[in-house]
Coordinates of C-alpha atoms and ligand atoms in Angstrom, one line a residue:
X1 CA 0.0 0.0 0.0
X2 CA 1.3 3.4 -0.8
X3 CA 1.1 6.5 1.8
X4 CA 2.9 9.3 -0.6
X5 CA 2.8 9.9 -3.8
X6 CA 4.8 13.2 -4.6
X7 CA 4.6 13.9 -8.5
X8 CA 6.1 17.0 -10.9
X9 CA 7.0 18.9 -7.4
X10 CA 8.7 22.3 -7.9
X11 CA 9.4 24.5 -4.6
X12 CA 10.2 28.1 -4.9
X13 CA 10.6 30.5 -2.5
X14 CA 9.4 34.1 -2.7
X15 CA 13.2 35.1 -2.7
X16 CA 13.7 32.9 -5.9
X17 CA 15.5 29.6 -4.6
X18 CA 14.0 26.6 -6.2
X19 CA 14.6 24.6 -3.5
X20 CA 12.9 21.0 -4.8
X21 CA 13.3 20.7 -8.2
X22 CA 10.8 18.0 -10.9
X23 CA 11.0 15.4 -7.7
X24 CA 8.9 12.7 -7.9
X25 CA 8.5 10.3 -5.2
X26 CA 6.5 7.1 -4.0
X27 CA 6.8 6.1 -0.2
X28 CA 5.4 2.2 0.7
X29 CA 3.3 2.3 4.1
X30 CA 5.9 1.0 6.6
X31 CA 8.8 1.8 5.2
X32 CA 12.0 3.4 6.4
X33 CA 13.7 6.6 4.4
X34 CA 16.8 8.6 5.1
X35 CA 17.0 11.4 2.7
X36 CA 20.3 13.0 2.6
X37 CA 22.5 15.7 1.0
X38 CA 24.5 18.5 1.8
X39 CA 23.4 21.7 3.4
X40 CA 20.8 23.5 1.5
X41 CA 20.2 20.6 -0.6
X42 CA 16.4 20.8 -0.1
X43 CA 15.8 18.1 2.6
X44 CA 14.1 20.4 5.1
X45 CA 12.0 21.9 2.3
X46 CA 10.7 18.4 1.8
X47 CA 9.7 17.6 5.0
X48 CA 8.0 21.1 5.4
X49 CA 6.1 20.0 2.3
X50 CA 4.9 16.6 3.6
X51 CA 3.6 18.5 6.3
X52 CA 2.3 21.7 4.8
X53 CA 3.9 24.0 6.5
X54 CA 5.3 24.7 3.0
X55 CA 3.2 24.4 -0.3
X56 CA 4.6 23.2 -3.3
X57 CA 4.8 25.6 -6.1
X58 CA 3.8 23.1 -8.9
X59 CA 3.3 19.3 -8.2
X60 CA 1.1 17.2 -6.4
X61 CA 1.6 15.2 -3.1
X62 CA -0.5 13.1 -1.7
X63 CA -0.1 12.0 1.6
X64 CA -2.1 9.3 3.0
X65 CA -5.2 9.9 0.5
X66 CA -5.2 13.6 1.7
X67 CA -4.3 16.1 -1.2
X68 CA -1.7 18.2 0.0
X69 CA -1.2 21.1 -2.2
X70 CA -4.8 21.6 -2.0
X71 CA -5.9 21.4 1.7
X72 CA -7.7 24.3 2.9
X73 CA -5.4 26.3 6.0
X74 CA -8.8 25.1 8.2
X75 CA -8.4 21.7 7.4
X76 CA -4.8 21.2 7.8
X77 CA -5.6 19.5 11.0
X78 CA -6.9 16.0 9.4
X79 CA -3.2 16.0 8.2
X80 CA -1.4 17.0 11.1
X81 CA -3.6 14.1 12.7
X82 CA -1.7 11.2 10.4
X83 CA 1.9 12.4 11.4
X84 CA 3.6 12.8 13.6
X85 CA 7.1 15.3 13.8
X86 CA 10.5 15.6 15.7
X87 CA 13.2 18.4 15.3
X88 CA 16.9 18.4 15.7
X89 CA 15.9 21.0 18.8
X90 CA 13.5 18.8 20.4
X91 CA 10.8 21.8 21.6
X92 CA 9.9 20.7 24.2
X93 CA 7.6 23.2 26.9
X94 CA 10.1 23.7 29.6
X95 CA 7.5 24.5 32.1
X96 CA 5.7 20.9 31.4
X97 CA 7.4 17.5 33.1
X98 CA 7.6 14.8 30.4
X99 CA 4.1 13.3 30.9
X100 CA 2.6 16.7 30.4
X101 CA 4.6 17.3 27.2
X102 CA 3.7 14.0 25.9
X103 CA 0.0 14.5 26.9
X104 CA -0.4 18.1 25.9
X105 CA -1.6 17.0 22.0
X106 CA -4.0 14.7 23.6
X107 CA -5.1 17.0 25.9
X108 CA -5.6 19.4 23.4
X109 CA -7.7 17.1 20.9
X110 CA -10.5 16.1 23.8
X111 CA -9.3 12.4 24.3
X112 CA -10.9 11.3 27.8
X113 CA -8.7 11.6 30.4
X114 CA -8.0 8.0 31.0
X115 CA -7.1 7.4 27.6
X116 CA -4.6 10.2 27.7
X117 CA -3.0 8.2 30.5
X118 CA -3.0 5.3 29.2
X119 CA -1.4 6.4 25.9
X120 CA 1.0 8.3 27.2
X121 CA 2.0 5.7 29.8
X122 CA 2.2 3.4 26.4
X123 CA 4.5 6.0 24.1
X124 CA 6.8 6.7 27.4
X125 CA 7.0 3.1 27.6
X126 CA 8.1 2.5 24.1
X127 CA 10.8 5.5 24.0
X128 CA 12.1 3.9 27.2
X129 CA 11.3 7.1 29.9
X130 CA 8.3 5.9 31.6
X131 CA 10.7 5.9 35.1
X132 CA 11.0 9.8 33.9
X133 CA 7.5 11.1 33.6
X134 CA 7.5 13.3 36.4
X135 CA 11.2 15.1 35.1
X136 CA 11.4 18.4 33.6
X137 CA 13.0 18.4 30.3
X138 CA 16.0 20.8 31.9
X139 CA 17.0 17.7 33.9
X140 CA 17.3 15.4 31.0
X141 CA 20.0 14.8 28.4
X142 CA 20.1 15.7 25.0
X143 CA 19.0 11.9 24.1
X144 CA 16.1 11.9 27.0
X145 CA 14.7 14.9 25.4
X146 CA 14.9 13.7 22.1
X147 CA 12.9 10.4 23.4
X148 CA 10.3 12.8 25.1
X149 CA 9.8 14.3 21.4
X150 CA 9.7 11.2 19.5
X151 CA 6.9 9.7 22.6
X152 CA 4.9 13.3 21.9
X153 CA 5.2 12.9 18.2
X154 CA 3.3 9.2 18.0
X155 CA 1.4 9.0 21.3
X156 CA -1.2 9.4 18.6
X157 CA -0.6 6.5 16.5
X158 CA 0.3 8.4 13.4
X159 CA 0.9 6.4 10.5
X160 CA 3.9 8.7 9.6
X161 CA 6.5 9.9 11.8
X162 CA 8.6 13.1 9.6
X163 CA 12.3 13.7 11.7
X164 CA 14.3 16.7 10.5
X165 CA 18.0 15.9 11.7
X166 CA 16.6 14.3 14.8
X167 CA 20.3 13.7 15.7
X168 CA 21.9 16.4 15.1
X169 CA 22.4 17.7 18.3
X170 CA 23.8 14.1 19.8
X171 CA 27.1 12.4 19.8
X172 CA 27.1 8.7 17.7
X173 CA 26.0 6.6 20.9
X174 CA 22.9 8.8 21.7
X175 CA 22.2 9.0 18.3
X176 CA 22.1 4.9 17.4
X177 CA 19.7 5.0 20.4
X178 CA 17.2 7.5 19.0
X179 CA 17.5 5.2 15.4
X180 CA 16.8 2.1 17.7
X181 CA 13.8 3.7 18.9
X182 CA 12.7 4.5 15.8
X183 CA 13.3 1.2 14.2
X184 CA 11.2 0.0 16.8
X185 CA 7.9 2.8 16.2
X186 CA 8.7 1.5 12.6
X187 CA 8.6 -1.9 13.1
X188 CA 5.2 -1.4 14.6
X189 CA 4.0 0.0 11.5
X190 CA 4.5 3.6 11.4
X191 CA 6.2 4.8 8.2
X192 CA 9.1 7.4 9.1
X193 CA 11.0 9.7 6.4
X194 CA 14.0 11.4 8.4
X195 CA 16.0 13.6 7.0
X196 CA 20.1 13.7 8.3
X197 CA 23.6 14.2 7.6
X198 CA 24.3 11.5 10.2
X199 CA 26.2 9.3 7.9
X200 CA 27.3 6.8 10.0
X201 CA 23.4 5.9 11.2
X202 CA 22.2 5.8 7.5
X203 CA 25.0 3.7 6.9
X204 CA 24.7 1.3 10.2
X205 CA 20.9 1.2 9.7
X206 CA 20.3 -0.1 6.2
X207 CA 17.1 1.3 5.2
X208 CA 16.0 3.2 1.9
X209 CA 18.2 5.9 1.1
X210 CA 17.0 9.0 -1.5
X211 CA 19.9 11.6 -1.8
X212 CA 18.9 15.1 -2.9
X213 CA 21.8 17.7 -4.4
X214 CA 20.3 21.1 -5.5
X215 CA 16.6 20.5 -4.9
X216 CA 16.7 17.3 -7.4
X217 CA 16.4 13.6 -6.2
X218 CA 19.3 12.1 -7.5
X219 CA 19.5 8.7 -6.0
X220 CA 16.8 6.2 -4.6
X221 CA 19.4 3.4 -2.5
X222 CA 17.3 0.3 -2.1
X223 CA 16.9 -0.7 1.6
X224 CA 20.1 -2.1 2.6
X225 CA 22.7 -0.2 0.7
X226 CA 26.1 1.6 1.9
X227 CA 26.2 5.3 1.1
X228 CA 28.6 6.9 -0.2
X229 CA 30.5 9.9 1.1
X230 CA 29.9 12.0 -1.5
X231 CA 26.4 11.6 -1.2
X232 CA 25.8 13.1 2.4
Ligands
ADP301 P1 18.6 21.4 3.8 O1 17.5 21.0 4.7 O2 19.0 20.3 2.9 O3 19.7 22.1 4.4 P2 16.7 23.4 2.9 O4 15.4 22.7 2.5 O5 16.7 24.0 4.3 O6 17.9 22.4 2.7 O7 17.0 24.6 1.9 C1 17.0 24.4 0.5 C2 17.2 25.8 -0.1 O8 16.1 26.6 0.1 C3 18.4 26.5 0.4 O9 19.0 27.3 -0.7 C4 17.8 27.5 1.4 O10 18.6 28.7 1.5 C5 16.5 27.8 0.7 N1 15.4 28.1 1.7 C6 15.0 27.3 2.8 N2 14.0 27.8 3.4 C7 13.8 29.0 2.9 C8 12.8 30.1 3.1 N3 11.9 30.0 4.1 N4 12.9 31.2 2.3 C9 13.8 31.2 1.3 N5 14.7 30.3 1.0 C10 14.7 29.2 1.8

């Protein structure tokens, strides 16, 4: 089964920089994508696109059934509600401890309050923190945080989970961690597209590997393949 389809996609900015170029893209539901490239290569731009916080200037994407491009600003939610996203700066809410982070998007959509609990309780689990709930995110590492933002991305189930350098910020042993922890979410099902200059994890995790270089997809690595330095 397919959750994206990206076809024809141009990005411009108002400044002028094309930033995605003609890509075209299909992503199977459950699988695994690093997309790498060097600095300005357009890997951000693609993940803001997936999620519409960006709209393609040409192209269509289609991201689990929902049309992108053509979503009405008041109806962005039913989007946001299939994904989930992490950040190379974690945002966190320093004033929340970790369960109230996690919970806050819960909160916010009306779920019962038992079933925020519970599903919290489940995603805290999973990232390996539930012994932390009651922390502030000032008293955690820079991998602990990171875990409270991957828990607050899919307490919801999303079918997607978007990371934007999601390591960046972490030395190599924190980092294969956070890919373990996301091998697991994808292992339960949940697609995730994360987008990295973390050579060494793309190269010690073996998943699919799509390199862009100036806004144009220039090489789709089937899952399993070693990546060459040139390419990050
Ligand atoms: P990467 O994530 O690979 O570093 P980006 O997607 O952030 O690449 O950027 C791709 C190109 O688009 C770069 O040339 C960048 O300067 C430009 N760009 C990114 N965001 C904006 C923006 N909001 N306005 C104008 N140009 C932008």
């Amino acid at each position: 089964m397919e959750l994206i389809r990206i076809k024809g996609v141009d990005k411009q900015y108002n400044n002028g920089v094309t930033a995605i170029y003609d890509l075209n893209l299909k992503v199977k539901k459950g699988d695994f994508i690093f997309v790498i490239g060097a600095s300005g290569s357009g890997k951000s731009t693609l993940i803001k696109l997936l999620y519409r916080e960006e709209k393609p200037t040409k192209g269509q994407i289609i991201v689990g059934g929902i049309d992108v491009a053509k979503l009405k600003n008041n109806k962005v939610y039913k989007l946001r509600r299939k994904l989930g996203i992490v950040f190379q700066d974690f945002k966190l809410l320093p004033k929340l401890n970790v369960f109230e982070n996690v919970a806050f998007a819960l909160e916010m959509y009306g779920n019962p309050m038992s079933e925020v609990r519970n599903k919290t309780l489940k995603a805290l689990e999973l990232v390996g923190l539930k012994n932390k709930a009651k922390q502030y995110p000032d008293k955690l590492s820079g991998g602990e945080q990171q875990r409270v933002a991957i828990a607050r991305a899919i307490v919801n189930g999303p079918k997607l989970l978007l990371c934007d350098e999601p390591t960046g910020n972490l030395d190599p042993d924190t980092s294969y961690e956070i890919l373990k922890v996301l091998e697991v979410i994808n292992n339960l099902g949940t697609t995730v597209i994360m987008a990295t200059h973390d050579r060494e994890m793309v190269n010690k995790f073996k998943k699919r590997v799509i390199v862009l270089d100036n806004g144009k997809l220039v090489k789709d690595y089937e899952k399993g393949s070693y990546v060459d330095a040139e390419d990050v």
